Backbone as CSV, one residue per row, in Angstrom:
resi,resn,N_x,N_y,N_z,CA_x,CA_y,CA_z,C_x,C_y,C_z
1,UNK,-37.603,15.404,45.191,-37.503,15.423,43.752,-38.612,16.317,43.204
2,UNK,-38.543,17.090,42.667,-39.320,17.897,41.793,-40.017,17.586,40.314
3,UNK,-41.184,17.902,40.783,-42.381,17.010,39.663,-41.604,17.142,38.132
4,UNK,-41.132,18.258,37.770,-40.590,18.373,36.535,-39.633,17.342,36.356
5,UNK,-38.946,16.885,37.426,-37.858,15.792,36.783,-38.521,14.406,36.575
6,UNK,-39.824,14.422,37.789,-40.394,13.275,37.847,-41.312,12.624,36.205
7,UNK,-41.922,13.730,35.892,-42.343,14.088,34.552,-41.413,13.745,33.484
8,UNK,-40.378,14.404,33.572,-39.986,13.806,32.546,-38.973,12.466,32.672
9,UNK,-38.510,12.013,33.550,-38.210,10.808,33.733,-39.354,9.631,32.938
10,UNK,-40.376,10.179,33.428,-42.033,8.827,32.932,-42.153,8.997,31.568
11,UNK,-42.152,10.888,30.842,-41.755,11.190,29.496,-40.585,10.664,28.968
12,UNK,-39.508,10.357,29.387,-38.323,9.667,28.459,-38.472,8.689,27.392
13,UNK,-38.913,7.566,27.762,-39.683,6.370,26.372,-39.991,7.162,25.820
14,UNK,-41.219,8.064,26.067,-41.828,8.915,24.424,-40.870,9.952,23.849
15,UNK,-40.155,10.613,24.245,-38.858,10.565,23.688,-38.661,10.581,22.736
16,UNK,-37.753,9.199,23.203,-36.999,8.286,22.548,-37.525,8.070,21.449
17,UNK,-38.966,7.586,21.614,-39.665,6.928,20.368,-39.846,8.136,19.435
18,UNK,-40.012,9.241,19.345,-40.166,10.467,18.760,-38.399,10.521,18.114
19,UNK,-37.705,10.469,18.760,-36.186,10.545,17.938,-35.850,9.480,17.022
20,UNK,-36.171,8.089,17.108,-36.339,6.849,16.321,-38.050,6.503,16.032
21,UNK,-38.491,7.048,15.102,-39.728,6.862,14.860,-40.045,5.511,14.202
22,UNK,-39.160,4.928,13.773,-39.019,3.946,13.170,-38.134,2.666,13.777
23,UNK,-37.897,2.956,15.201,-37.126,1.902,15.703,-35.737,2.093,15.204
24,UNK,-35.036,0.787,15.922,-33.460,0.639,15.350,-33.680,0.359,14.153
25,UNK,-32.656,0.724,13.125,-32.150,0.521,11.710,-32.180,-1.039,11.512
26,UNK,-32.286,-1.612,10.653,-31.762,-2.778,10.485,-30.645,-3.175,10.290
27,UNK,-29.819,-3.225,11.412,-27.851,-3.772,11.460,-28.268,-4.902,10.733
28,UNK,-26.938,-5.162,10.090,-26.601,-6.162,9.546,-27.776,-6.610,8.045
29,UNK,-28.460,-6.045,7.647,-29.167,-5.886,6.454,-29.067,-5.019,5.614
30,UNK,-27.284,-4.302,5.509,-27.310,-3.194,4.891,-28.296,-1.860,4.747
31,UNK,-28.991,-1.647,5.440,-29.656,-0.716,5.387,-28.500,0.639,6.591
32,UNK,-28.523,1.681,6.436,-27.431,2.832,7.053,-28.295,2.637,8.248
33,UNK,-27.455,3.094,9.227,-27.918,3.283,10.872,-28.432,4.893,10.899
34,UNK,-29.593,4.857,10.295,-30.331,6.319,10.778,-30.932,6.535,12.400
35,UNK,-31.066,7.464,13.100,-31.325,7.403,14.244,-32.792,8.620,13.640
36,UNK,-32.564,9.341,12.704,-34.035,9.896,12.497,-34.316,10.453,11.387
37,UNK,-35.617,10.474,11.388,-35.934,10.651,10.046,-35.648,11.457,8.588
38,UNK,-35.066,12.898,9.204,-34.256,14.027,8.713,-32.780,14.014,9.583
39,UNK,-32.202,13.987,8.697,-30.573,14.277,9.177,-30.339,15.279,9.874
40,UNK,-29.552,15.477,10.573,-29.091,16.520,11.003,-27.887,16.982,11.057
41,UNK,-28.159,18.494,9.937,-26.405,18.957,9.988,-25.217,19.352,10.168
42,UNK,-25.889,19.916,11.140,-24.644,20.419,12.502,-23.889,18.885,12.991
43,UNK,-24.843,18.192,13.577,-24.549,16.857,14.147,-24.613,15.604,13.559
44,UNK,-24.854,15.642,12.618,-25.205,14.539,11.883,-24.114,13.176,11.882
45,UNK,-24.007,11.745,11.672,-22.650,11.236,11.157,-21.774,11.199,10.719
46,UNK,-22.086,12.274,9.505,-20.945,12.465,9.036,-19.767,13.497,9.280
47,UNK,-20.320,14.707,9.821,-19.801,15.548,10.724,-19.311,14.944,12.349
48,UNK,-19.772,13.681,12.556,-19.142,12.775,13.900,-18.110,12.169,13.108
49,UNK,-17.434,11.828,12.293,-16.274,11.024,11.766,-15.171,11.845,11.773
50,UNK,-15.528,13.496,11.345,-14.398,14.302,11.183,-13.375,14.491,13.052
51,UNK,-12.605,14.143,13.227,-12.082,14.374,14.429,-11.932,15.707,15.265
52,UNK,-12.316,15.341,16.386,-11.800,17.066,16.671,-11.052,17.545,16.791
53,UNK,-10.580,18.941,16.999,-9.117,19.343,16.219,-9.363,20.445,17.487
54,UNK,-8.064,20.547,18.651,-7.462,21.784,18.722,-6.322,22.719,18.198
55,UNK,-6.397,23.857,18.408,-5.195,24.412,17.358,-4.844,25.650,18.984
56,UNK,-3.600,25.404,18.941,-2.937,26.762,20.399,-1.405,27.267,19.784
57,UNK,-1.658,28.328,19.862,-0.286,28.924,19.694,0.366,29.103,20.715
58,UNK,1.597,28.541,20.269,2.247,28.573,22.096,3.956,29.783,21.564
59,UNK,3.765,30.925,21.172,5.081,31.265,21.002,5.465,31.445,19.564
60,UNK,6.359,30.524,19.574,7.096,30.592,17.927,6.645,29.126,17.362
61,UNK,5.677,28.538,17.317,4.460,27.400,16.985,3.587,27.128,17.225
62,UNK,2.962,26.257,16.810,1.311,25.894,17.121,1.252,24.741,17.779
63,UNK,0.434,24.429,18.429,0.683,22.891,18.986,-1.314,22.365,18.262
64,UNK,-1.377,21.290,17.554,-2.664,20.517,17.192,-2.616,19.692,17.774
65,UNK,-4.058,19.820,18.404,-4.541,18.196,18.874,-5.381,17.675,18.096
66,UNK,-5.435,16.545,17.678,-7.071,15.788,17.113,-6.991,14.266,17.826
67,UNK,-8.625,14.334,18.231,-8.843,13.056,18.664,-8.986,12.061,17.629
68,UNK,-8.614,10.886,18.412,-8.687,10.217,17.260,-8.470,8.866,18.219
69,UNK,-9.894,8.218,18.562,-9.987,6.980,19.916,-10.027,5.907,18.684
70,UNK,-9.122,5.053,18.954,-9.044,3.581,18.576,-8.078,3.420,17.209
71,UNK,-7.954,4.072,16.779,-6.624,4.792,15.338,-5.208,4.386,15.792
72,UNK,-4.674,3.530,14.586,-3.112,3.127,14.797,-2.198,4.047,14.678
73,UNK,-1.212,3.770,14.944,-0.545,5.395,13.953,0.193,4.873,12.768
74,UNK,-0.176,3.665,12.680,-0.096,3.222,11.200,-1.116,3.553,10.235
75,UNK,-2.159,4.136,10.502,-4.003,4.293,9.816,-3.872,5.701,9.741
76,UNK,-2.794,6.891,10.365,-2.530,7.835,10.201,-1.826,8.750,9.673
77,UNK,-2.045,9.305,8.194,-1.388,9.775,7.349,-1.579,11.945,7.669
78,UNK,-0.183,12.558,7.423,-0.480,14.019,8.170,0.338,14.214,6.672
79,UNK,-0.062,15.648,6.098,0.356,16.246,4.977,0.185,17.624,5.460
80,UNK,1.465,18.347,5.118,1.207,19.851,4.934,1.264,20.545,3.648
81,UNK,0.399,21.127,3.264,0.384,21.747,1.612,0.050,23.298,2.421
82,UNK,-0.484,23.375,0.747,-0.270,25.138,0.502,1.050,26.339,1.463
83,UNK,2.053,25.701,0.732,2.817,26.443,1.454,2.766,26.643,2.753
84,UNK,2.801,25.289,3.265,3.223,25.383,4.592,1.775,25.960,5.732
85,UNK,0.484,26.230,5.063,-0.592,27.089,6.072,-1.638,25.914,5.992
86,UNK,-1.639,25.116,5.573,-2.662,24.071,5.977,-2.386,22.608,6.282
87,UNK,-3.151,21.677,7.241,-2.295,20.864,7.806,-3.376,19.129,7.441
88,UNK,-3.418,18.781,7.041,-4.410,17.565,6.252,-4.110,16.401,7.311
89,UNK,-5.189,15.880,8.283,-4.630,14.640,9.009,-5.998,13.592,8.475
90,UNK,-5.493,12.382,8.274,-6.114,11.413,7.194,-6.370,10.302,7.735
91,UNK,-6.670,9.293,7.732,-6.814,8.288,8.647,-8.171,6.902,8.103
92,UNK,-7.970,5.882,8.996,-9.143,5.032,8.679,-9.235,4.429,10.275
93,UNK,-10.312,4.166,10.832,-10.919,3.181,11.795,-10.393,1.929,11.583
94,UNK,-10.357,0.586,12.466,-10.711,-0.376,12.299,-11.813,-0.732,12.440
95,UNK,-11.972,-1.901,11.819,-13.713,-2.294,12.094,-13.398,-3.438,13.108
96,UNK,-14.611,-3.160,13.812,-14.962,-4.481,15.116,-15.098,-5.791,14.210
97,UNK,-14.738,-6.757,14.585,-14.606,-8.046,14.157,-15.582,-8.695,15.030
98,UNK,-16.704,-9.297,14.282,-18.030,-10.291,14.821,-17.501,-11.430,15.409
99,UNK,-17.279,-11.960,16.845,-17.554,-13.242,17.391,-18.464,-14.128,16.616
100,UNK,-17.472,-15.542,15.961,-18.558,-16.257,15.339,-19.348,-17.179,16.148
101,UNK,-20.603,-17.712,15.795,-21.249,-18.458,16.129,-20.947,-19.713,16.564
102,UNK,-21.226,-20.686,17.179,-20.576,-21.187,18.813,-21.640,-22.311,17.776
103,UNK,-20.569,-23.561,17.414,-20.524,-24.869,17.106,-21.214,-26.141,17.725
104,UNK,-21.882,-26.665,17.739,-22.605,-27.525,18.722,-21.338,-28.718,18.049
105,UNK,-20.449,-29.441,18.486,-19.866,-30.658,18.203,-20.091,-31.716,18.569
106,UNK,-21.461,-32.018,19.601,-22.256,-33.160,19.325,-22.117,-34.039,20.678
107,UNK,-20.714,-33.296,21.517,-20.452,-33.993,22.924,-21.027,-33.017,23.848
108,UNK,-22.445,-31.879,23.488,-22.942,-31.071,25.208,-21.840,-30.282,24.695
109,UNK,-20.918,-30.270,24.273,-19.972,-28.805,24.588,-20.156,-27.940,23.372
110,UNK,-19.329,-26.665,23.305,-20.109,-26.158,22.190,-18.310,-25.091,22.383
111,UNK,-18.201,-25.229,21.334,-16.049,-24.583,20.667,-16.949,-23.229,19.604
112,UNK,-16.150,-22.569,20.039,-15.693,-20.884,19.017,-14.923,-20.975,18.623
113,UNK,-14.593,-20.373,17.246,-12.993,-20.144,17.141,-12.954,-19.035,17.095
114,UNK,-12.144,-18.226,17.500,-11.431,-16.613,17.500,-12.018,-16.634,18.651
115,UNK,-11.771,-17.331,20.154,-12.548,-16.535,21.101,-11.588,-15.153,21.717
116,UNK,-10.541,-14.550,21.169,-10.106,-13.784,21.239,-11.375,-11.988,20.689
117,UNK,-12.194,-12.498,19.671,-13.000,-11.499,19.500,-13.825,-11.395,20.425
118,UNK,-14.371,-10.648,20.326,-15.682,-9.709,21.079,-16.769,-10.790,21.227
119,UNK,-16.508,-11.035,22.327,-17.934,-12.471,22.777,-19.071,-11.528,22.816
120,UNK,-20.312,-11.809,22.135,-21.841,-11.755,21.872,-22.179,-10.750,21.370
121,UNK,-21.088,-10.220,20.209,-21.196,-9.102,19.579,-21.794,-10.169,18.228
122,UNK,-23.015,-9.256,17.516,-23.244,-10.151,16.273,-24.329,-9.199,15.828
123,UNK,-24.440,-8.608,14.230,-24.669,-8.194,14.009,-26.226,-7.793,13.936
124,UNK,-26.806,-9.163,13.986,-28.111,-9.433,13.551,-28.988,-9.025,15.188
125,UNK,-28.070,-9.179,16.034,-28.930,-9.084,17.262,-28.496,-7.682,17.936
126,UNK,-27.721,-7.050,17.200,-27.764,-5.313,18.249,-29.216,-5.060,17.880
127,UNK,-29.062,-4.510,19.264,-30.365,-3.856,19.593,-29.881,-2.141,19.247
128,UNK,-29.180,-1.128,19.509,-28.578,0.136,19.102,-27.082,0.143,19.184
129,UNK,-26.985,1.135,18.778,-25.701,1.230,18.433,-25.587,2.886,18.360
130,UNK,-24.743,3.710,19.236,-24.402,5.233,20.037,-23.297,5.168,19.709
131,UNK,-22.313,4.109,19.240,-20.777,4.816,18.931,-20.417,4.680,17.491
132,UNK,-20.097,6.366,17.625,-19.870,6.895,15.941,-18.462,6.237,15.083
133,UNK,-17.579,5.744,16.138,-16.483,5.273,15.729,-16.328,3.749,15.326
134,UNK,-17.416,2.909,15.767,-17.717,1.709,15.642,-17.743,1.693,14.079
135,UNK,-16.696,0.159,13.626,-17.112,-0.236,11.984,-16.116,0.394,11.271
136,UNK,-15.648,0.366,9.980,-14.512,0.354,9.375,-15.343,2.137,8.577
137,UNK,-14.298,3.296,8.787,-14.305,4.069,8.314,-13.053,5.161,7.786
138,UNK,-13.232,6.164,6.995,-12.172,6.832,6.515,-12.522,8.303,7.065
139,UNK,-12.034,8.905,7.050,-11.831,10.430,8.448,-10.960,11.287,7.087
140,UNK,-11.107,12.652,7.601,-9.952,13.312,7.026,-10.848,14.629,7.728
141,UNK,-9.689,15.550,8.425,-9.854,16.817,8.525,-8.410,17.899,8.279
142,UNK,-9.224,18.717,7.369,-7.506,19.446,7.153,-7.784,21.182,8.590
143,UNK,-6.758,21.379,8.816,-6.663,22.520,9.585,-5.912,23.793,9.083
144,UNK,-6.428,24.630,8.807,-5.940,26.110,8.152,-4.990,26.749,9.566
145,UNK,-4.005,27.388,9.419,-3.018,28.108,10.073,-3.303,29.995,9.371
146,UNK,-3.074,30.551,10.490,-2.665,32.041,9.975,-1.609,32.110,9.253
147,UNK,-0.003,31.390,9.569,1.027,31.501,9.155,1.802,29.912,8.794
148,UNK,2.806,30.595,7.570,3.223,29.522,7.296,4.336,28.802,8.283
149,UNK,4.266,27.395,8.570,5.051,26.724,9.080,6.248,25.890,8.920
150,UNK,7.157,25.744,9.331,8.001,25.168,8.811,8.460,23.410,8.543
151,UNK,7.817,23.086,7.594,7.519,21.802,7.659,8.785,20.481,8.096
152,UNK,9.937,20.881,7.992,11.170,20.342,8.160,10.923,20.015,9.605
153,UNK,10.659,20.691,10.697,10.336,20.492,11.902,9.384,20.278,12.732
154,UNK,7.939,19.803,11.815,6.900,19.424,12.707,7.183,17.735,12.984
155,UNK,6.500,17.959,14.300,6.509,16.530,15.063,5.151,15.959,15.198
156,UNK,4.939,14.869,14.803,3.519,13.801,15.407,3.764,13.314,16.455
157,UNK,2.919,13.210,17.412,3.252,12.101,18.172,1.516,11.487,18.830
158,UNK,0.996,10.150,18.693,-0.071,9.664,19.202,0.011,9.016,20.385
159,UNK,-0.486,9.076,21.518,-0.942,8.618,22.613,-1.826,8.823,22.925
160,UNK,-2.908,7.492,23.861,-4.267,7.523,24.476,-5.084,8.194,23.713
161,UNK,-4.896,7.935,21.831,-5.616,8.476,21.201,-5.930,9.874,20.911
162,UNK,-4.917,10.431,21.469,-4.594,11.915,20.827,-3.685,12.413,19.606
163,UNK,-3.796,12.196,18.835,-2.665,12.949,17.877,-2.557,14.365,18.794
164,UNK,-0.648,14.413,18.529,-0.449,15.920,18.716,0.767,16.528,18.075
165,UNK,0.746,17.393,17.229,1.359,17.711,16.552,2.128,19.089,17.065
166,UNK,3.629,19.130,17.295,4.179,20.582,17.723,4.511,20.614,16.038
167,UNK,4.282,22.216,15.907,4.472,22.452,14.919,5.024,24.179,14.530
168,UNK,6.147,24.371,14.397,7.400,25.138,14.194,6.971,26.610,13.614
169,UNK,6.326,27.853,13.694,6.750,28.349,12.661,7.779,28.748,11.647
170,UNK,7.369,29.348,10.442,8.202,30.002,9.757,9.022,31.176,9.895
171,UNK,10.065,31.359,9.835,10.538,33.036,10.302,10.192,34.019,9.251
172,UNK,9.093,34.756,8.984,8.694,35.535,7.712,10.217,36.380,7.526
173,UNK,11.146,35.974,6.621,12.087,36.908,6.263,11.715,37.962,5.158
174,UNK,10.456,38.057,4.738,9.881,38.672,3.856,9.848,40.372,4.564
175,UNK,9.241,40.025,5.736,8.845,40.911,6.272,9.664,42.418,6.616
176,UNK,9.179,43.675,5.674,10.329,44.523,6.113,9.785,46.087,7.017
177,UNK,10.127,46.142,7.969,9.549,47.338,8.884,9.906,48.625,7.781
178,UNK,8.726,49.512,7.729,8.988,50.671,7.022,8.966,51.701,8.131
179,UNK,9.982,52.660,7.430,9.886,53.806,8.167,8.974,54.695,8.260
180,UNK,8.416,55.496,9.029,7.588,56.633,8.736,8.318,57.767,9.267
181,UNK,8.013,58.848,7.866,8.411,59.928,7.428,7.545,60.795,8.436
C-alpha cells in the first residue's frame, strides 16, 4: 500500500469534518439538511431533484430516458408544448413513512402498529442522510428537441425506474429543395 493512500485513509475524518463543519443538520427539527456551509451550484440539491435525462436520435425519432428511482407512473405527468420541440416530464416522490414508536403494554411485550413500515427509521435519531430522493418532493425537467415531433405518437413507458419515451418525428412538409441556377 502506498503511503499516499495510507495518509489519506487516517486524513478521511478531517475531511469529512471540513465538508460538515457543523455536523449533521438537525432532522426532524425543521431545520433543511445542509451538508455545507455554502451551497453548491453545479451540485447542489436542488439541481439533484431534477432527473437525468437522455435524449438519442435513433432515425425518424428520438428516444428519452429520465431517471426517475422510486416514482409511480401515477406521480408522472409528460406534456409536449411549443409546437411539438419541447418535452416537460413532471412528477412528485413519495415520502418514507416513519416506523412508530413500539408501545410498552405492560405484559414484557412491546406491539407496533404499521410494522409493515420501515423498522428503526425515525426521524429524531438519523445520524446522515446521502439520499437525494428520500422525503416527499416535486421534480420537473423539460427537454428541448431540434425538431418538431409528432405528438399523436409518442409513447411513455416506466420500468425499474426509467421513464422512456419513443418519440416520433414530424415530417417537415414545409420543407422545399431549391434549385440552383
Amino acid at each position: 500500500m502506498s503511503i499516499a493512500r495510507q495518509l489519506f485513509r487516517e486524513f478521511r475524518p478531517l475531511f469529512q469534518m471540513l465538508e460538515e463543519p457543523f455536523g449533521s443538520s438537525a432532522v426532524g427539527y425543521g431545520f433543511p439538511q445542509s451538508r455545507a456551509v455554502f451551497g453548491d451550484p453545479f451540485f447542489g440539491r436542488a439541481n439533484a431533484l431534477r432527473p437525468a435525462v437522455d435524449v438519442v436520435e435513433d432515425g425518424d425519432k428520438y428516444i428519452v430516458e429520465a431517471d426517475l428511482p422510486g416514482v409511480k407512473k401515477d406521480d408522472v405527468d409528460i406534456t409536449i408544448g411549443d409546437g411539438g420541440r419541447s418535452i416537460t416530464i413532471q412528477g412528485k416522490t413519495a415520502s418514507r413513512q416513519a416506523a412508530p414508536q413500539s408501545q410498552d403494554t405492560g405484559d414484557g411485550s412491546a406491539t407496533s402498529e404499521g410494522m409493515s413500515a420501515m423498522s428503526g427509521f425515525h426521524p429524531t435519531n438519523q445520524l446522515t442522510s446521502e439520499r437525494l430522493w428520500s422525503g416527499s418532493s416535486l421534480f420537473t425537467r423539460t427537454v428541448w428537441l431540434p425538431q418538431s415531433i409528432d405528438r399523436s405518437k409518442v409513447k411513455a413507458k416506466l420500468e425499474d425506474g426509467i421513464l422512456t419515451l419513443q418519440v416520433p418525428k414530424l415530417e417537415d412538409k414545409e420543407t422545399v429543395k431549391v434549385p440552383v441556377e
